[in-house]
PDB file of C-alpha atoms in Angstrom:
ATOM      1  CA  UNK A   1      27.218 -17.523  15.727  1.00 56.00           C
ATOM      2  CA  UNK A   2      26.748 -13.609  16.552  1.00 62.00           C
ATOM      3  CA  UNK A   3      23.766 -12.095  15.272  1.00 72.00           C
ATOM      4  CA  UNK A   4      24.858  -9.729  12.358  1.00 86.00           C
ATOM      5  CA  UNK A   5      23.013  -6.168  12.488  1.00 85.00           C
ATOM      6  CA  UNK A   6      21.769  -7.216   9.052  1.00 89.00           C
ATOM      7  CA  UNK A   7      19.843 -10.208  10.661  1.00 91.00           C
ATOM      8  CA  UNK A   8      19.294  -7.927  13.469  1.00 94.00           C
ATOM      9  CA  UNK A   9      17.461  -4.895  11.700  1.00 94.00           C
ATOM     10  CA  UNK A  10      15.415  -8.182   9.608  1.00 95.00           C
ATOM     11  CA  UNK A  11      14.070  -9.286  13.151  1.00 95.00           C
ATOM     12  CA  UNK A  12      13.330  -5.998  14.339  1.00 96.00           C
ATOM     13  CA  UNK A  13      11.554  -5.048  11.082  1.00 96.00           C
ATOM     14  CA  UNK A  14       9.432  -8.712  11.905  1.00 96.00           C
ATOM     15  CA  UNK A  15       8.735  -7.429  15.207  1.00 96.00           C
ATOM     16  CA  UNK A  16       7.771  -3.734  14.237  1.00 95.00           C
ATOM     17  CA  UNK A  17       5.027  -5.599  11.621  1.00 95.00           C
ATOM     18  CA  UNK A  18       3.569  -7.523  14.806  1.00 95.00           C
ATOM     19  CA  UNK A  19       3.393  -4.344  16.839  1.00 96.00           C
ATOM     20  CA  UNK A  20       1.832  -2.798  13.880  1.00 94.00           C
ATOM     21  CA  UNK A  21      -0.869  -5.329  13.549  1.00 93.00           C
ATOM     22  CA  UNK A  22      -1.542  -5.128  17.260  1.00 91.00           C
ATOM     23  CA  UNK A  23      -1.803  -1.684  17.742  1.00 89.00           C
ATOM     24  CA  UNK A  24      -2.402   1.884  16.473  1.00 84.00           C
ATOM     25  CA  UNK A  25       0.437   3.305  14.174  1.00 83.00           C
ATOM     26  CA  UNK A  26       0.880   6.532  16.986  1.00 85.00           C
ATOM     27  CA  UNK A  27       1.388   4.048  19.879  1.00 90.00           C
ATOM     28  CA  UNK A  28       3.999   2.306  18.386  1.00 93.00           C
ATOM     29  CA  UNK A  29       7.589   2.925  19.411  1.00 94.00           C
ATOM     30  CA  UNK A  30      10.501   1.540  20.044  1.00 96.00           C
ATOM     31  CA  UNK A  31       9.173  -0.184  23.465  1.00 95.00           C
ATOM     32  CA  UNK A  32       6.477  -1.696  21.148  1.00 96.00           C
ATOM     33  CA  UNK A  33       8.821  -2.721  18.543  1.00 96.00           C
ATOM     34  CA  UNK A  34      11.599  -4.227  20.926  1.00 96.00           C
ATOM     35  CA  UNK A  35       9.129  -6.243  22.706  1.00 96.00           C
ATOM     36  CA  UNK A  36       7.747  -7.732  19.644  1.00 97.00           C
ATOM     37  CA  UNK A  37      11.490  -8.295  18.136  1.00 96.00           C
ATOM     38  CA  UNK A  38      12.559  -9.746  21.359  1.00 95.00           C
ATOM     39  CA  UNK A  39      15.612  -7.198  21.263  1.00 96.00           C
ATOM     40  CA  UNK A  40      16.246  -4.234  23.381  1.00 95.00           C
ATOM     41  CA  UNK A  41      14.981  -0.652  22.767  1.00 96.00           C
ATOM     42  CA  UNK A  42      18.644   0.087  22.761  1.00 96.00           C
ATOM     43  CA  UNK A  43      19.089  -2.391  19.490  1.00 95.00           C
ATOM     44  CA  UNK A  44      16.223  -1.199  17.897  1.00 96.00           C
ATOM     45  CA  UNK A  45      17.741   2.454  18.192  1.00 96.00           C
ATOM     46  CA  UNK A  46      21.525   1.364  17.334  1.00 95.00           C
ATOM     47  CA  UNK A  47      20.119  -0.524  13.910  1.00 94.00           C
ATOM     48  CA  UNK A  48      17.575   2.103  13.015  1.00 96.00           C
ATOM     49  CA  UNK A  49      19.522   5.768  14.922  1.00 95.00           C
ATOM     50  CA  UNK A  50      15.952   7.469  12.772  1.00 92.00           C
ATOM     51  CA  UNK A  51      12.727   5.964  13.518  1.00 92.00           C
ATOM     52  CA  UNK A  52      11.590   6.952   9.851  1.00 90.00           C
ATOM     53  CA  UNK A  53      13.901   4.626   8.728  1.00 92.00           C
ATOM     54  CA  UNK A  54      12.377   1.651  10.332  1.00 94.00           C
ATOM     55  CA  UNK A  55       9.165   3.072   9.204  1.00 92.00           C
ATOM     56  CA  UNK A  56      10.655   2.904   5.339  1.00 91.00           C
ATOM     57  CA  UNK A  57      12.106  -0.513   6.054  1.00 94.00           C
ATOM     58  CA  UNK A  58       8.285  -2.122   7.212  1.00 93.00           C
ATOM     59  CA  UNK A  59       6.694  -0.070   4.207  1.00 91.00           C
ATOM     60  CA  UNK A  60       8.677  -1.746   1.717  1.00 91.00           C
ATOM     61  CA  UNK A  61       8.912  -4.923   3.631  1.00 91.00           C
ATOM     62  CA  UNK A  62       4.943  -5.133   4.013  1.00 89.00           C
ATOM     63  CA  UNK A  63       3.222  -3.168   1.398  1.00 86.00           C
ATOM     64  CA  UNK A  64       5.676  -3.512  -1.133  1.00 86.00           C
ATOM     65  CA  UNK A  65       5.696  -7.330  -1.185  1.00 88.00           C
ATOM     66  CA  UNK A  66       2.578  -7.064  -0.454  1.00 87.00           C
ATOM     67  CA  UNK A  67       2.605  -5.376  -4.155  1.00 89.00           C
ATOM     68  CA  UNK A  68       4.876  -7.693  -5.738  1.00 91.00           C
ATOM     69  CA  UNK A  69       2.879 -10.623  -4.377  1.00 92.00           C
ATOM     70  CA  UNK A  70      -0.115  -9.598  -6.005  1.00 94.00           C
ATOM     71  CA  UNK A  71       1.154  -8.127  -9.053  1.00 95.00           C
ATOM     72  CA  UNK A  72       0.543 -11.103 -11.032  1.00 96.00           C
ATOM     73  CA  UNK A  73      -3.182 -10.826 -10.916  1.00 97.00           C
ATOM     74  CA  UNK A  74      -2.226  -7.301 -12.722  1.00 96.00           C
ATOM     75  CA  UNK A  75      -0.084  -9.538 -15.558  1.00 95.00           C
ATOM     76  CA  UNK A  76      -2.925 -12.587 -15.889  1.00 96.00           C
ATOM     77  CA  UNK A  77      -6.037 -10.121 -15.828  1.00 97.00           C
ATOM     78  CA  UNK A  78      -5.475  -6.515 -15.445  1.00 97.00           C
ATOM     79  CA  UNK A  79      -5.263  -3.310 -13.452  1.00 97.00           C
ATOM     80  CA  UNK A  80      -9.043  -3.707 -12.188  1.00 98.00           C
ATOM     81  CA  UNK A  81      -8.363  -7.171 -11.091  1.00 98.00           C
ATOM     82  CA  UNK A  82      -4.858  -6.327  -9.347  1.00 97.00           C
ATOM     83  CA  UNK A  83      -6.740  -3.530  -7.135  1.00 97.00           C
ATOM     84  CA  UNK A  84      -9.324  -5.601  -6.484  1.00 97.00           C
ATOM     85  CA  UNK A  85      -7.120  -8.247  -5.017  1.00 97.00           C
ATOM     86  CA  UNK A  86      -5.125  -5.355  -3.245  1.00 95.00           C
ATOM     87  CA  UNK A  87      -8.661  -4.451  -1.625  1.00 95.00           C
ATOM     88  CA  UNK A  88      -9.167  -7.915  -0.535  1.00 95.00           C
ATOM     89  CA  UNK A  89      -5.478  -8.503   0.866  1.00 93.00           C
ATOM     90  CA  UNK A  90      -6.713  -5.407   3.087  1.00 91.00           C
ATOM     91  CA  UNK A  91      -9.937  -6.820   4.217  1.00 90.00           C
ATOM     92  CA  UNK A  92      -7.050  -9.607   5.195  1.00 89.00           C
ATOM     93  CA  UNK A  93      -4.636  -7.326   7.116  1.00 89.00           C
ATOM     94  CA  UNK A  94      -6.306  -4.553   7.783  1.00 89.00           C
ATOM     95  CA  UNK A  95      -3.236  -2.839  10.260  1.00 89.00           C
ATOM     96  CA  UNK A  96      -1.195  -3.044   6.899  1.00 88.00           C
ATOM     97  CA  UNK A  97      -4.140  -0.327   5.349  1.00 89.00           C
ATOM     98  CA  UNK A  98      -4.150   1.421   8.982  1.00 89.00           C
ATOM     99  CA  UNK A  99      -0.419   2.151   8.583  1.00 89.00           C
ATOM    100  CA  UNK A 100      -0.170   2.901   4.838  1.00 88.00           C
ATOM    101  CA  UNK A 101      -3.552   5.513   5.073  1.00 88.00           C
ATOM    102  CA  UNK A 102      -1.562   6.956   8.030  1.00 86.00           C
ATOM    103  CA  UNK A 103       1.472   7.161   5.978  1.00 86.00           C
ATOM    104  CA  UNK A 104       0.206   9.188   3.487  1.00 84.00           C
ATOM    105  CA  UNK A 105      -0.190  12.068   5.826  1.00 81.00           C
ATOM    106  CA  UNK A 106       3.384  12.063   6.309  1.00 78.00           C
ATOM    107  CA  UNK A 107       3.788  11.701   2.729  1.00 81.00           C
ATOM    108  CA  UNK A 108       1.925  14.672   2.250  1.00 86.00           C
ATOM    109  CA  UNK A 109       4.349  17.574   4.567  1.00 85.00           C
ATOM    110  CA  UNK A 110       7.321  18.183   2.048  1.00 86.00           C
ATOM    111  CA  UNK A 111       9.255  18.309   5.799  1.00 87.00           C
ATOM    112  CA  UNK A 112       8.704  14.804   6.800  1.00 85.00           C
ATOM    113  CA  UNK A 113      12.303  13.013   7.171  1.00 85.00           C
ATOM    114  CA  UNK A 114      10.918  10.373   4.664  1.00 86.00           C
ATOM    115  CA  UNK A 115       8.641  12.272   2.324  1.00 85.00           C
ATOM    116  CA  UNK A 116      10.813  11.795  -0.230  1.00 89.00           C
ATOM    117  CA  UNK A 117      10.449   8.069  -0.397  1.00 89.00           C
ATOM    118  CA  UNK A 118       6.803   7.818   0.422  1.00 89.00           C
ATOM    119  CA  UNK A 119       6.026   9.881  -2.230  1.00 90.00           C
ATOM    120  CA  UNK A 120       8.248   8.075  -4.851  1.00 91.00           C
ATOM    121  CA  UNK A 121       6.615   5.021  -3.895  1.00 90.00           C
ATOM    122  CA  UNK A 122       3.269   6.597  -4.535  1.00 91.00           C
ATOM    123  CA  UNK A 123       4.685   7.689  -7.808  1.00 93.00           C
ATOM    124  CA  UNK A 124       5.838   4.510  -8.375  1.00 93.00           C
ATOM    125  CA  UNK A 125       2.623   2.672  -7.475  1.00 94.00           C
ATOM    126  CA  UNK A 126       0.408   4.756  -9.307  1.00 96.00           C
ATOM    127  CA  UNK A 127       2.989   4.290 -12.778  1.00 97.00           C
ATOM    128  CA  UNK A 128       2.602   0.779 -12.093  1.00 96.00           C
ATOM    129  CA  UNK A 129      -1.476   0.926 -12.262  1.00 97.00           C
ATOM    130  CA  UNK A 130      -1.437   3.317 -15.199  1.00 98.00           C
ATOM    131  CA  UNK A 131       1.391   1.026 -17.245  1.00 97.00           C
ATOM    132  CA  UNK A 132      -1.359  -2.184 -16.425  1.00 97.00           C
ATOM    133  CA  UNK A 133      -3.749  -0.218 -18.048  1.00 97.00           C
ATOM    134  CA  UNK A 134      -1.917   0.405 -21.356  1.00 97.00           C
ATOM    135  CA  UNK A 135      -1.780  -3.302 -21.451  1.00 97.00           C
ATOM    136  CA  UNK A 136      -4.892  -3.708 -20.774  1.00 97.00           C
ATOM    137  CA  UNK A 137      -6.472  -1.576 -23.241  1.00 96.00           C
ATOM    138  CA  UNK A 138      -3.756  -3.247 -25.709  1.00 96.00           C
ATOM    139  CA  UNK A 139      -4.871  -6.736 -25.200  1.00 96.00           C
ATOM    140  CA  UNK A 140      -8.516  -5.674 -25.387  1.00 94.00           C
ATOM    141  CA  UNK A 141      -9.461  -6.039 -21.429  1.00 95.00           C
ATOM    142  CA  UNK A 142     -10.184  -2.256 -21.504  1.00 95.00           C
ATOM    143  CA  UNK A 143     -12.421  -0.318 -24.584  1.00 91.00           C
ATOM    144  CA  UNK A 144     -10.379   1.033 -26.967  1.00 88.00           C
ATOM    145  CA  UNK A 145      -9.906   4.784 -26.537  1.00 87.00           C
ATOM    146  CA  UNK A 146      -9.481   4.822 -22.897  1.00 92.00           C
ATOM    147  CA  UNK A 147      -7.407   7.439 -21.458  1.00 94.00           C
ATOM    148  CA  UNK A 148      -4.899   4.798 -19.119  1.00 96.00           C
ATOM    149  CA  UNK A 149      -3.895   7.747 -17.324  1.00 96.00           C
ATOM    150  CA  UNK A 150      -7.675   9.188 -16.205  1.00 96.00           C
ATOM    151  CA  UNK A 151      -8.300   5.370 -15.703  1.00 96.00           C
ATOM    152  CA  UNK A 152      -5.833   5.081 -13.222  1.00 97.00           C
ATOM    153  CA  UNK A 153      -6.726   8.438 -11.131  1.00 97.00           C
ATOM    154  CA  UNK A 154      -9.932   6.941 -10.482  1.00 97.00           C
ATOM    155  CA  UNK A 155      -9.400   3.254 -10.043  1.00 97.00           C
ATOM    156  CA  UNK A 156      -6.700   4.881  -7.650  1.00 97.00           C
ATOM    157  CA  UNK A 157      -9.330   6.839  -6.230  1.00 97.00           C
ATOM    158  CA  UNK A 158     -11.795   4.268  -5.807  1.00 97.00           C
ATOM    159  CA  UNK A 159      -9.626   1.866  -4.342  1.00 96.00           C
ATOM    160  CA  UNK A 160      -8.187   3.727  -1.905  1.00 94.00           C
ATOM    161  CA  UNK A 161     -11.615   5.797  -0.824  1.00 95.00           C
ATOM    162  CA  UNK A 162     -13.185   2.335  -0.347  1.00 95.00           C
ATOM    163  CA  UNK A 163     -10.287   1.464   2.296  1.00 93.00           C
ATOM    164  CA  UNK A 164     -10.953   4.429   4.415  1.00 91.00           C
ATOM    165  CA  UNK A 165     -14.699   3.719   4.025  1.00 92.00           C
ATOM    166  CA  UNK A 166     -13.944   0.109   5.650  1.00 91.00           C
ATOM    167  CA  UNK A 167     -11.566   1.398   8.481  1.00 89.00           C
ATOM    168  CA  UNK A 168     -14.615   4.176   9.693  1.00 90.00           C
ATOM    169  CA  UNK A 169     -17.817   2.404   8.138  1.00 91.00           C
ATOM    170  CA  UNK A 170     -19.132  -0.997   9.628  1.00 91.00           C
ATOM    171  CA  UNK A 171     -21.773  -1.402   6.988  1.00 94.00           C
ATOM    172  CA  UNK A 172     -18.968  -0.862   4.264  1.00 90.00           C
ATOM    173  CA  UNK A 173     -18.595  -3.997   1.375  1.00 95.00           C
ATOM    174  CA  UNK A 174     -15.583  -2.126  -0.272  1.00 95.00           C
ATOM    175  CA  UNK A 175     -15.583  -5.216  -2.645  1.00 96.00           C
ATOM    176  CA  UNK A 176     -19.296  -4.898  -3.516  1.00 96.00           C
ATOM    177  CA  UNK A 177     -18.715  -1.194  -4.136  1.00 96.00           C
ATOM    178  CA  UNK A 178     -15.510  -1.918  -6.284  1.00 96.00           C
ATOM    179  CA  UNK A 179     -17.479  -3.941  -8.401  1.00 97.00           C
ATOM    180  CA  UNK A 180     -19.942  -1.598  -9.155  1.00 96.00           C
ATOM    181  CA  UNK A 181     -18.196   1.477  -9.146  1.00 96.00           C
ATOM    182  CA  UNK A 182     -16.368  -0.560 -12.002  1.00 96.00           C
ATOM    183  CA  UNK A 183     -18.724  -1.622 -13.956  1.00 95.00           C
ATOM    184  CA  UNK A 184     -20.127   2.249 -14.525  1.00 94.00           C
ATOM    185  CA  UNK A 185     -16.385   3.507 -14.815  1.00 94.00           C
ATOM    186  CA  UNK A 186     -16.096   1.037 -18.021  1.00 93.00           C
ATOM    187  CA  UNK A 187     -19.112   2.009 -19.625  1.00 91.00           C
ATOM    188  CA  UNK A 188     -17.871   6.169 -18.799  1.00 90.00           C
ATOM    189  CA  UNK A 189     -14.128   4.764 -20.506  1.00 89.00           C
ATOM    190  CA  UNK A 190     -16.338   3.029 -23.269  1.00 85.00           C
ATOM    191  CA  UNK A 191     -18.387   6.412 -23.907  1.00 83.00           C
ATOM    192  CA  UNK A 192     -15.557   8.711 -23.986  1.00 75.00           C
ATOM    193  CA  UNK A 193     -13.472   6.190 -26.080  1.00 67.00           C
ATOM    194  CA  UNK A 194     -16.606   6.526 -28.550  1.00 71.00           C
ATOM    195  CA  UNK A 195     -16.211   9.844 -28.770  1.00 72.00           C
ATOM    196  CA  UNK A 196     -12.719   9.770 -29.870  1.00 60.00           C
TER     197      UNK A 196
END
């Protein structure tokens, strides 16, 4: 049977992941992608006319199952727990935190063809951390009193500053630093909850 352009587009996705994980996020192109795919440059630009649209289709392929993989750990044992696996699932693949830190960039110019949708997925990811905290503070993981919103901003914060620090430090133990960074952010949420 013919390959359908859905099936197609599902390979070349595949084969832009490889290329990806081989290589630097601005030396990947369609040469790159087609190779991996084992498809023609020509397919790859028929199935995806934008390149920002294969872009969107490995983001949500990759980091978003990526984040529906691991979002259990966030319903067993909480937010904290959720972005620590995250951080270790990076340690894993670290091309996946290569292209999402580059990413972010893009999000960041209102003129990018796709900033729309990487910054709704931000959005979306950072709801997701903040709602895990609500439950969290409801089912007694988290003091009483803390603010699930300031929580988020820095476990946010943390977690993604500690993924840059491994990409451009050697001597970097992101999980190490998680782990402590933690442990004083709880007793700061514990304080201010106090205080309340």
């Amino acid at each position: 049977m013919p390959e359908t352009d859905a099936d197609l587009r599902a390979r070349i996705v595949t084969g832009a992941i490889a290329a990806y994980r081989e290589s630097d996020f601005h030396t990947v192109g369609p040469t790159e992608v087609a190779e991996h795919a084992g498809t023609t440059e020509e397919s790859v630009r028929r199935v995806f006319p934008l390149w920002e649209l294969l872009v969107v289709a490995v983001m949500d392929r990759w980091n978003n199952g990526n984040r529906r993989a691991l979002w259990v750990v966030a319903e067993r044992s909480g937010a904290v727990a959720y972005l620590r696996a995250r951080l270790e699932s990076g340690l894993d693949d670290p091309a996946l935190v290569r292209l999402r830190i580059a990413l972010l960039s893009a999000a960041s110019n209102p003129e990018h063809p796709a900033a729309g949708w990487f910054r709704g997925q931000y959005r979306s990811s950072f709801e997701d951390i903040t709602l895990a905290l609500v439950r969290d503070v409801v089912a007694g993981r988290e003091p009483r009193g803390t603010s699930p919103r300031h929580a988020a901003e820095q476990l946010v914060a943390l977690y993604e500053g500690l993924q840059l620090q491994a990409m451009l430090r050697d001597d970097a133990e992101p999980l190490a630093g998680f782990d402590r960074a933690v442990v004083r952010m709880r007793t700061g949420w514990a304080a201010a909850a106090a205080t309340v």
